[in-house]
Amino acid sequence: EVQLVESGGGLVQPGGSLRLSCAASGFTFSSYFMIWVRQAPGKGLEWVANIKPDGSGENYVDSVKGRFTISRDNGKNSLYLQMNSLRVEDTAIYYCTRGQGWSEGDYWGQGTLVTVSS
Amino acid sequence: QTVVTQEPSLTVSPGGTVTLTCASSTGAVTSGFHPNWFQQKPGQAPRALIYNTSNKHSWTPARFSGSLLGGKAALTVSGVQPEDEAEYYCLLYYDSAYIWVFGGGTKLIVL
């Protein structure tokens, strides 16, 4: 059974940092793109970033470029999102999902809440 | 900035048919945008329905279908069930920037 479990969310002050993790199981992690998607309270979904199966390339939405870094450890079946210089508008539930071919997000985790507030 | 536009809300009667659309600010949506569609119910994570315009996941009910219609991506629900009431999101790929962009979502009301 495919499982994606996010962790690391919490309350952080503006300008602070946080590192999210996603533990994957039930599939060959190293064969899939991995993706972070976020959803601000009461708002729609926003694609944040993805990373190639071998970790050789990443892509980001403009609003997080230079502040967020997506990475993965295929030996640990884990995906990460390092978030620096956090802003109030980064407050959201962050979901981990996977992609393959032109399917960008078949299985999803339950998400982890990040709150940026003073 | 690229904007993907969906109908804010649609209302359909049980047993009816409804089509949700997904437009790009850059022009006509083609197969090269590889449209994906997702369903999300309150308090739940999104659930994937359609990928690459019209392909269904193994769990996607047969009443859901994807297509291209009049320069937009489209999701058609035939024989709507009460449990289909949810928010629906499309997702498009922009190969010029190697990024994906979600639409704003359509709230489907079954009444």
mmCIF file with all atom_site columns, N, CA and C in Angstrom, chain B residues 36-78:
data_model
loop_
_atom_site.group_PDB
_atom_site.id
_atom_site.type_symbol
_atom_site.label_atom_id
_atom_site.label_alt_id
_atom_site.label_comp_id
_atom_site.label_asym_id
_atom_site.label_entity_id
_atom_site.label_seq_id
_atom_site.pdbx_PDB_ins_code
_atom_site.Cartn_x
_atom_site.Cartn_y
_atom_site.Cartn_z
_atom_site.occupancy
_atom_site.B_iso_or_equiv
_atom_site.pdbx_formal_charge
_atom_site.auth_seq_id
_atom_site.auth_comp_id
_atom_site.auth_asym_id
_atom_site.auth_atom_id
_atom_site.pdbx_PDB_model_num
ATOM 1   N N  . ASN B 1 36 ? -4.380  17.378 -15.594 1.00 0.00 ? 36 ASN B N  1
ATOM 2   C CA . ASN B 1 36 ? -4.751  16.460 -14.524 1.00 0.00 ? 36 ASN B CA 1
ATOM 3   C C  . ASN B 1 36 ? -5.955  17.070 -13.803 1.00 0.00 ? 36 ASN B C  1
ATOM 4   N N  . TRP B 1 37 ? -6.795  16.210 -13.254 1.00 0.00 ? 37 TRP B N  1
ATOM 5   C CA . TRP B 1 37 ? -7.965  16.652 -12.501 1.00 0.00 ? 37 TRP B CA 1
ATOM 6   C C  . TRP B 1 37 ? -7.985  15.963 -11.142 1.00 0.00 ? 37 TRP B C  1
ATOM 7   N N  . PHE B 1 38 ? -8.407  16.747 -10.122 1.00 0.00 ? 38 PHE B N  1
ATOM 8   C CA . PHE B 1 38 ? -8.437  16.257 -8.744  1.00 0.00 ? 38 PHE B CA 1
ATOM 9   C C  . PHE B 1 38 ? -9.772  16.622 -8.096  1.00 0.00 ? 38 PHE B C  1
ATOM 10  N N  . GLN B 1 39 ? -10.191 15.783 -7.176  1.00 0.00 ? 39 GLN B N  1
ATOM 11  C CA . GLN B 1 39 ? -11.384 16.034 -6.368  1.00 0.00 ? 39 GLN B CA 1
ATOM 12  C C  . GLN B 1 39 ? -10.940 16.231 -4.919  1.00 0.00 ? 39 GLN B C  1
ATOM 13  N N  . GLN B 1 40 ? -11.503 17.211 -4.242  1.00 0.00 ? 40 GLN B N  1
ATOM 14  C CA . GLN B 1 40 ? -11.181 17.402 -2.835  1.00 0.00 ? 40 GLN B CA 1
ATOM 15  C C  . GLN B 1 40 ? -12.459 17.677 -2.047  1.00 0.00 ? 40 GLN B C  1
ATOM 16  N N  . LYS B 1 41 ? -12.654 16.895 -1.011  1.00 0.00 ? 41 LYS B N  1
ATOM 17  C CA . LYS B 1 41 ? -13.780 17.104 -0.105  1.00 0.00 ? 41 LYS B CA 1
ATOM 18  C C  . LYS B 1 41 ? -13.271 17.782 1.168   1.00 0.00 ? 41 LYS B C  1
ATOM 19  N N  . PRO B 1 42 ? -14.139 18.484 1.880   1.00 0.00 ? 42 PRO B N  1
ATOM 20  C CA . PRO B 1 42 ? -13.709 19.248 3.062   1.00 0.00 ? 42 PRO B CA 1
ATOM 21  C C  . PRO B 1 42 ? -12.948 18.387 4.069   1.00 0.00 ? 42 PRO B C  1
ATOM 22  N N  . GLY B 1 43 ? -11.810 18.906 4.501   1.00 0.00 ? 43 GLY B N  1
ATOM 23  C CA . GLY B 1 43 ? -11.014 18.228 5.510   1.00 0.00 ? 43 GLY B CA 1
ATOM 24  C C  . GLY B 1 43 ? -10.206 17.051 5.012   1.00 0.00 ? 43 GLY B C  1
ATOM 25  N N  . GLN B 1 44 ? -10.225 16.824 3.688   1.00 0.00 ? 44 GLN B N  1
ATOM 26  C CA . GLN B 1 44 ? -9.495  15.693 3.134   1.00 0.00 ? 44 GLN B CA 1
ATOM 27  C C  . GLN B 1 44 ? -8.405  16.157 2.179   1.00 0.00 ? 44 GLN B C  1
ATOM 28  N N  . ALA B 1 45 ? -7.433  15.282 1.954   1.00 0.00 ? 45 ALA B N  1
ATOM 29  C CA . ALA B 1 45 ? -6.424  15.531 0.927   1.00 0.00 ? 45 ALA B CA 1
ATOM 30  C C  . ALA B 1 45 ? -7.071  15.381 -0.447  1.00 0.00 ? 45 ALA B C  1
ATOM 31  N N  . PRO B 1 46 ? -6.493  16.003 -1.454  1.00 0.00 ? 46 PRO B N  1
ATOM 32  C CA . PRO B 1 46 ? -7.029  15.822 -2.805  1.00 0.00 ? 46 PRO B CA 1
ATOM 33  C C  . PRO B 1 46 ? -6.936  14.367 -3.249  1.00 0.00 ? 46 PRO B C  1
ATOM 34  N N  . ARG B 1 47 ? -7.817  14.009 -4.167  1.00 0.00 ? 47 ARG B N  1
ATOM 35  C CA . ARG B 1 47 ? -7.801  12.671 -4.753  1.00 0.00 ? 47 ARG B CA 1
ATOM 36  C C  . ARG B 1 47 ? -7.693  12.831 -6.256  1.00 0.00 ? 47 ARG B C  1
ATOM 37  N N  . ALA B 1 48 ? -6.736  12.145 -6.848  1.00 0.00 ? 48 ALA B N  1
ATOM 38  C CA . ALA B 1 48 ? -6.531  12.239 -8.294  1.00 0.00 ? 48 ALA B CA 1
ATOM 39  C C  . ALA B 1 48 ? -7.635  11.503 -9.041  1.00 0.00 ? 48 ALA B C  1
ATOM 40  N N  . LEU B 1 49 ? -8.110  12.111 -10.130 1.00 0.00 ? 49 LEU B N  1
ATOM 41  C CA . LEU B 1 49 ? -9.155  11.495 -10.957 1.00 0.00 ? 49 LEU B CA 1
ATOM 42  C C  . LEU B 1 49 ? -8.663  11.182 -12.371 1.00 0.00 ? 49 LEU B C  1
ATOM 43  N N  . ILE B 1 50 ? -8.050  12.162 -13.017 1.00 0.00 ? 50 ILE B N  1
ATOM 44  C CA . ILE B 1 50 ? -7.683  12.083 -14.436 1.00 0.00 ? 50 ILE B CA 1
ATOM 45  C C  . ILE B 1 50 ? -6.262  12.596 -14.609 1.00 0.00 ? 50 ILE B C  1
ATOM 46  N N  . TYR B 1 51 ? -5.488  11.959 -15.507 1.00 0.00 ? 51 TYR B N  1
ATOM 47  C CA . TYR B 1 51 ? -4.176  12.486 -15.847 1.00 0.00 ? 51 TYR B CA 1
ATOM 48  C C  . TYR B 1 51 ? -3.975  12.460 -17.351 1.00 0.00 ? 51 TYR B C  1
ATOM 49  N N  . ASN B 1 52 ? -3.086  13.316 -17.825 1.00 0.00 ? 52 ASN B N  1
ATOM 50  C CA . ASN B 1 52 ? -2.762  13.386 -19.246 1.00 0.00 ? 52 ASN B CA 1
ATOM 51  C C  . ASN B 1 52 ? -4.022  13.477 -20.109 1.00 0.00 ? 52 ASN B C  1
ATOM 52  N N  . THR B 1 53 ? -4.844  14.445 -19.785 1.00 0.00 ? 53 THR B N  1
ATOM 53  C CA . THR B 1 53 ? -6.084  14.801 -20.479 1.00 0.00 ? 53 THR B CA 1
ATOM 54  C C  . THR B 1 53 ? -7.249  13.856 -20.193 1.00 0.00 ? 53 THR B C  1
ATOM 55  N N  . SER B 1 54 ? -7.046  12.558 -20.403 1.00 0.00 ? 54 SER B N  1
ATOM 56  C CA . SER B 1 54 ? -8.219  11.674 -20.388 1.00 0.00 ? 54 SER B CA 1
ATOM 57  C C  . SER B 1 54 ? -7.983  10.315 -19.734 1.00 0.00 ? 54 SER B C  1
ATOM 58  N N  . ASN B 1 55 ? -6.805  10.113 -19.190 1.00 0.00 ? 55 ASN B N  1
ATOM 59  C CA . ASN B 1 55 ? -6.517  8.815  -18.579 1.00 0.00 ? 55 ASN B CA 1
ATOM 60  C C  . ASN B 1 55 ? -7.041  8.743  -17.155 1.00 0.00 ? 55 ASN B C  1
ATOM 61  N N  . LYS B 1 56 ? -7.692  7.623  -16.832 1.00 0.00 ? 56 LYS B N  1
ATOM 62  C CA . LYS B 1 56 ? -8.248  7.451  -15.494 1.00 0.00 ? 56 LYS B CA 1
ATOM 63  C C  . LYS B 1 56 ? -7.303  6.638  -14.622 1.00 0.00 ? 56 LYS B C  1
ATOM 64  N N  . HIS B 1 57 ? -7.289  6.940  -13.348 1.00 0.00 ? 57 HIS B N  1
ATOM 65  C CA . HIS B 1 57 ? -6.599  6.096  -12.385 1.00 0.00 ? 57 HIS B CA 1
ATOM 66  C C  . HIS B 1 57 ? -7.468  4.865  -12.121 1.00 0.00 ? 57 HIS B C  1
ATOM 67  N N  . SER B 1 58 ? -6.855  3.879  -11.508 1.00 0.00 ? 58 SER B N  1
ATOM 68  C CA . SER B 1 58 ? -7.574  2.616  -11.303 1.00 0.00 ? 58 SER B CA 1
ATOM 69  C C  . SER B 1 58 ? -8.803  2.801  -10.416 1.00 0.00 ? 58 SER B C  1
ATOM 70  N N  . TRP B 1 59 ? -8.805  3.816  -9.589  1.00 0.00 ? 59 TRP B N  1
ATOM 71  C CA . TRP B 1 59 ? -9.904  4.044  -8.654  1.00 0.00 ? 59 TRP B CA 1
ATOM 72  C C  . TRP B 1 59 ? -10.945 5.051  -9.159  1.00 0.00 ? 59 TRP B C  1
ATOM 73  N N  . THR B 1 60 ? -10.714 5.626  -10.317 1.00 0.00 ? 60 THR B N  1
ATOM 74  C CA . THR B 1 60 ? -11.613 6.662  -10.821 1.00 0.00 ? 60 THR B CA 1
ATOM 75  C C  . THR B 1 60 ? -12.928 6.040  -11.304 1.00 0.00 ? 60 THR B C  1
ATOM 76  N N  . PRO B 1 61 ? -14.052 6.490  -10.739 1.00 0.00 ? 61 PRO B N  1
ATOM 77  C CA . PRO B 1 61 ? -15.343 5.965  -11.197 1.00 0.00 ? 61 PRO B CA 1
ATOM 78  C C  . PRO B 1 61 ? -15.554 6.216  -12.690 1.00 0.00 ? 61 PRO B C  1
ATOM 79  N N  . ALA B 1 62 ? -16.228 5.304  -13.355 1.00 0.00 ? 62 ALA B N  1
ATOM 80  C CA . ALA B 1 62 ? -16.431 5.380  -14.798 1.00 0.00 ? 62 ALA B CA 1
ATOM 81  C C  . ALA B 1 62 ? -17.198 6.632  -15.220 1.00 0.00 ? 62 ALA B C  1
ATOM 82  N N  . ARG B 1 63 ? -17.972 7.220  -14.333 1.00 0.00 ? 63 ARG B N  1
ATOM 83  C CA . ARG B 1 63 ? -18.781 8.386  -14.695 1.00 0.00 ? 63 ARG B CA 1
ATOM 84  C C  . ARG B 1 63 ? -17.944 9.652  -14.891 1.00 0.00 ? 63 ARG B C  1
ATOM 85  N N  . PHE B 1 64 ? -16.667 9.619  -14.505 1.00 0.00 ? 64 PHE B N  1
ATOM 86  C CA . PHE B 1 64 ? -15.781 10.763 -14.708 1.00 0.00 ? 64 PHE B CA 1
ATOM 87  C C  . PHE B 1 64 ? -14.986 10.558 -16.003 1.00 0.00 ? 64 PHE B C  1
ATOM 88  N N  . SER B 1 65 ? -14.928 11.605 -16.840 1.00 0.00 ? 65 SER B N  1
ATOM 89  C CA . SER B 1 65 ? -14.113 11.514 -18.047 1.00 0.00 ? 65 SER B CA 1
ATOM 90  C C  . SER B 1 65 ? -13.470 12.871 -18.325 1.00 0.00 ? 65 SER B C  1
ATOM 91  N N  . GLY B 1 66 ? -12.282 12.811 -18.947 1.00 0.00 ? 66 GLY B N  1
ATOM 92  C CA . GLY B 1 66 ? -11.558 14.026 -19.277 1.00 0.00 ? 66 GLY B CA 1
ATOM 93  C C  . GLY B 1 66 ? -11.405 14.189 -20.773 1.00 0.00 ? 66 GLY B C  1
ATOM 94  N N  . SER B 1 67 ? -11.333 15.454 -21.232 1.00 0.00 ? 67 SER B N  1
ATOM 95  C CA . SER B 1 67 ? -11.205 15.724 -22.662 1.00 0.00 ? 67 SER B CA 1
ATOM 96  C C  . SER B 1 67 ? -10.695 17.145 -22.859 1.00 0.00 ? 67 SER B C  1
ATOM 97  N N  . LEU B 1 68 ? -10.519 17.487 -24.147 1.00 0.00 ? 68 LEU B N  1
ATOM 98  C CA . LEU B 1 68 ? -10.268 18.871 -24.526 1.00 0.00 ? 68 LEU B CA 1
ATOM 99  C C  . LEU B 1 68 ? -11.507 19.366 -25.252 1.00 0.00 ? 68 LEU B C  1
ATOM 100 N N  . LEU B 1 69 ? -11.931 20.581 -24.899 1.00 0.00 ? 69 LEU B N  1
ATOM 101 C CA . LEU B 1 69 ? -13.198 21.082 -25.430 1.00 0.00 ? 69 LEU B CA 1
ATOM 102 C C  . LEU B 1 69 ? -13.081 22.575 -25.680 1.00 0.00 ? 69 LEU B C  1
ATOM 103 N N  . GLY B 1 70 ? -13.129 22.977 -26.949 1.00 0.00 ? 70 GLY B N  1
ATOM 104 C CA . GLY B 1 70 ? -13.134 24.399 -27.266 1.00 0.00 ? 70 GLY B CA 1
ATOM 105 C C  . GLY B 1 70 ? -11.938 25.156 -26.708 1.00 0.00 ? 70 GLY B C  1
ATOM 106 N N  . GLY B 1 71 ? -10.754 24.567 -26.764 1.00 0.00 ? 71 GLY B N  1
ATOM 107 C CA . GLY B 1 71 ? -9.555  25.251 -26.286 1.00 0.00 ? 71 GLY B CA 1
ATOM 108 C C  . GLY B 1 71 ? -9.344  25.184 -24.788 1.00 0.00 ? 71 GLY B C  1
ATOM 109 N N  . LYS B 1 72 ? -10.121 24.347 -24.135 1.00 0.00 ? 72 LYS B N  1
ATOM 110 C CA . LYS B 1 72 ? -9.984  24.176 -22.694 1.00 0.00 ? 72 LYS B CA 1
ATOM 111 C C  . LYS B 1 72 ? -9.886  22.696 -22.362 1.00 0.00 ? 72 LYS B C  1
ATOM 112 N N  . ALA B 1 73 ? -9.348  22.403 -21.184 1.00 0.00 ? 73 ALA B N  1
ATOM 113 C CA . ALA B 1 73 ? -9.461  21.047 -20.654 1.00 0.00 ? 73 ALA B CA 1
ATOM 114 C C  . ALA B 1 73 ? -10.829 20.928 -20.005 1.00 0.00 ? 73 ALA B C  1
ATOM 115 N N  . ALA B 1 74 ? -11.384 19.731 -20.041 1.00 0.00 ? 74 ALA B N  1
ATOM 116 C CA . ALA B 1 74 ? -12.739 19.540 -19.522 1.00 0.00 ? 74 ALA B CA 1
ATOM 117 C C  . ALA B 1 74 ? -12.830 18.250 -18.727 1.00 0.00 ? 74 ALA B C  1
ATOM 118 N N  . LEU B 1 75 ? -13.624 18.304 -17.668 1.00 0.00 ? 75 LEU B N  1
ATOM 119 C CA . LEU B 1 75 ? -13.953 17.133 -16.867 1.00 0.00 ? 75 LEU B CA 1
ATOM 120 C C  . LEU B 1 75 ? -15.472 16.991 -16.900 1.00 0.00 ? 75 LEU B C  1
ATOM 121 N N  . THR B 1 76 ? -15.942 15.873 -17.392 1.00 0.00 ? 76 THR B N  1
ATOM 122 C CA . THR B 1 76 ? -17.378 15.621 -17.482 1.00 0.00 ? 76 THR B CA 1
ATOM 123 C C  . THR B 1 76 ? -17.766 14.541 -16.482 1.00 0.00 ? 76 THR B C  1
ATOM 124 N N  . VAL B 1 77 ? -18.814 14.805 -15.745 1.00 0.00 ? 77 VAL B N  1
ATOM 125 C CA . VAL B 1 77 ? -19.363 13.828 -14.821 1.00 0.00 ? 77 VAL B CA 1
ATOM 126 C C  . VAL B 1 77 ? -20.760 13.464 -15.317 1.00 0.00 ? 77 VAL B C  1
ATOM 127 N N  . SER B 1 78 ? -20.934 12.210 -15.690 1.00 0.00 ? 78 SER B N  1
ATOM 128 C CA . SER B 1 78 ? -22.206 11.732 -16.242 1.00 0.00 ? 78 SER B CA 1
ATOM 129 C C  . SER B 1 78 ? -22.911 10.855 -15.205 1.00 0.00 ? 78 SER B C  1
#
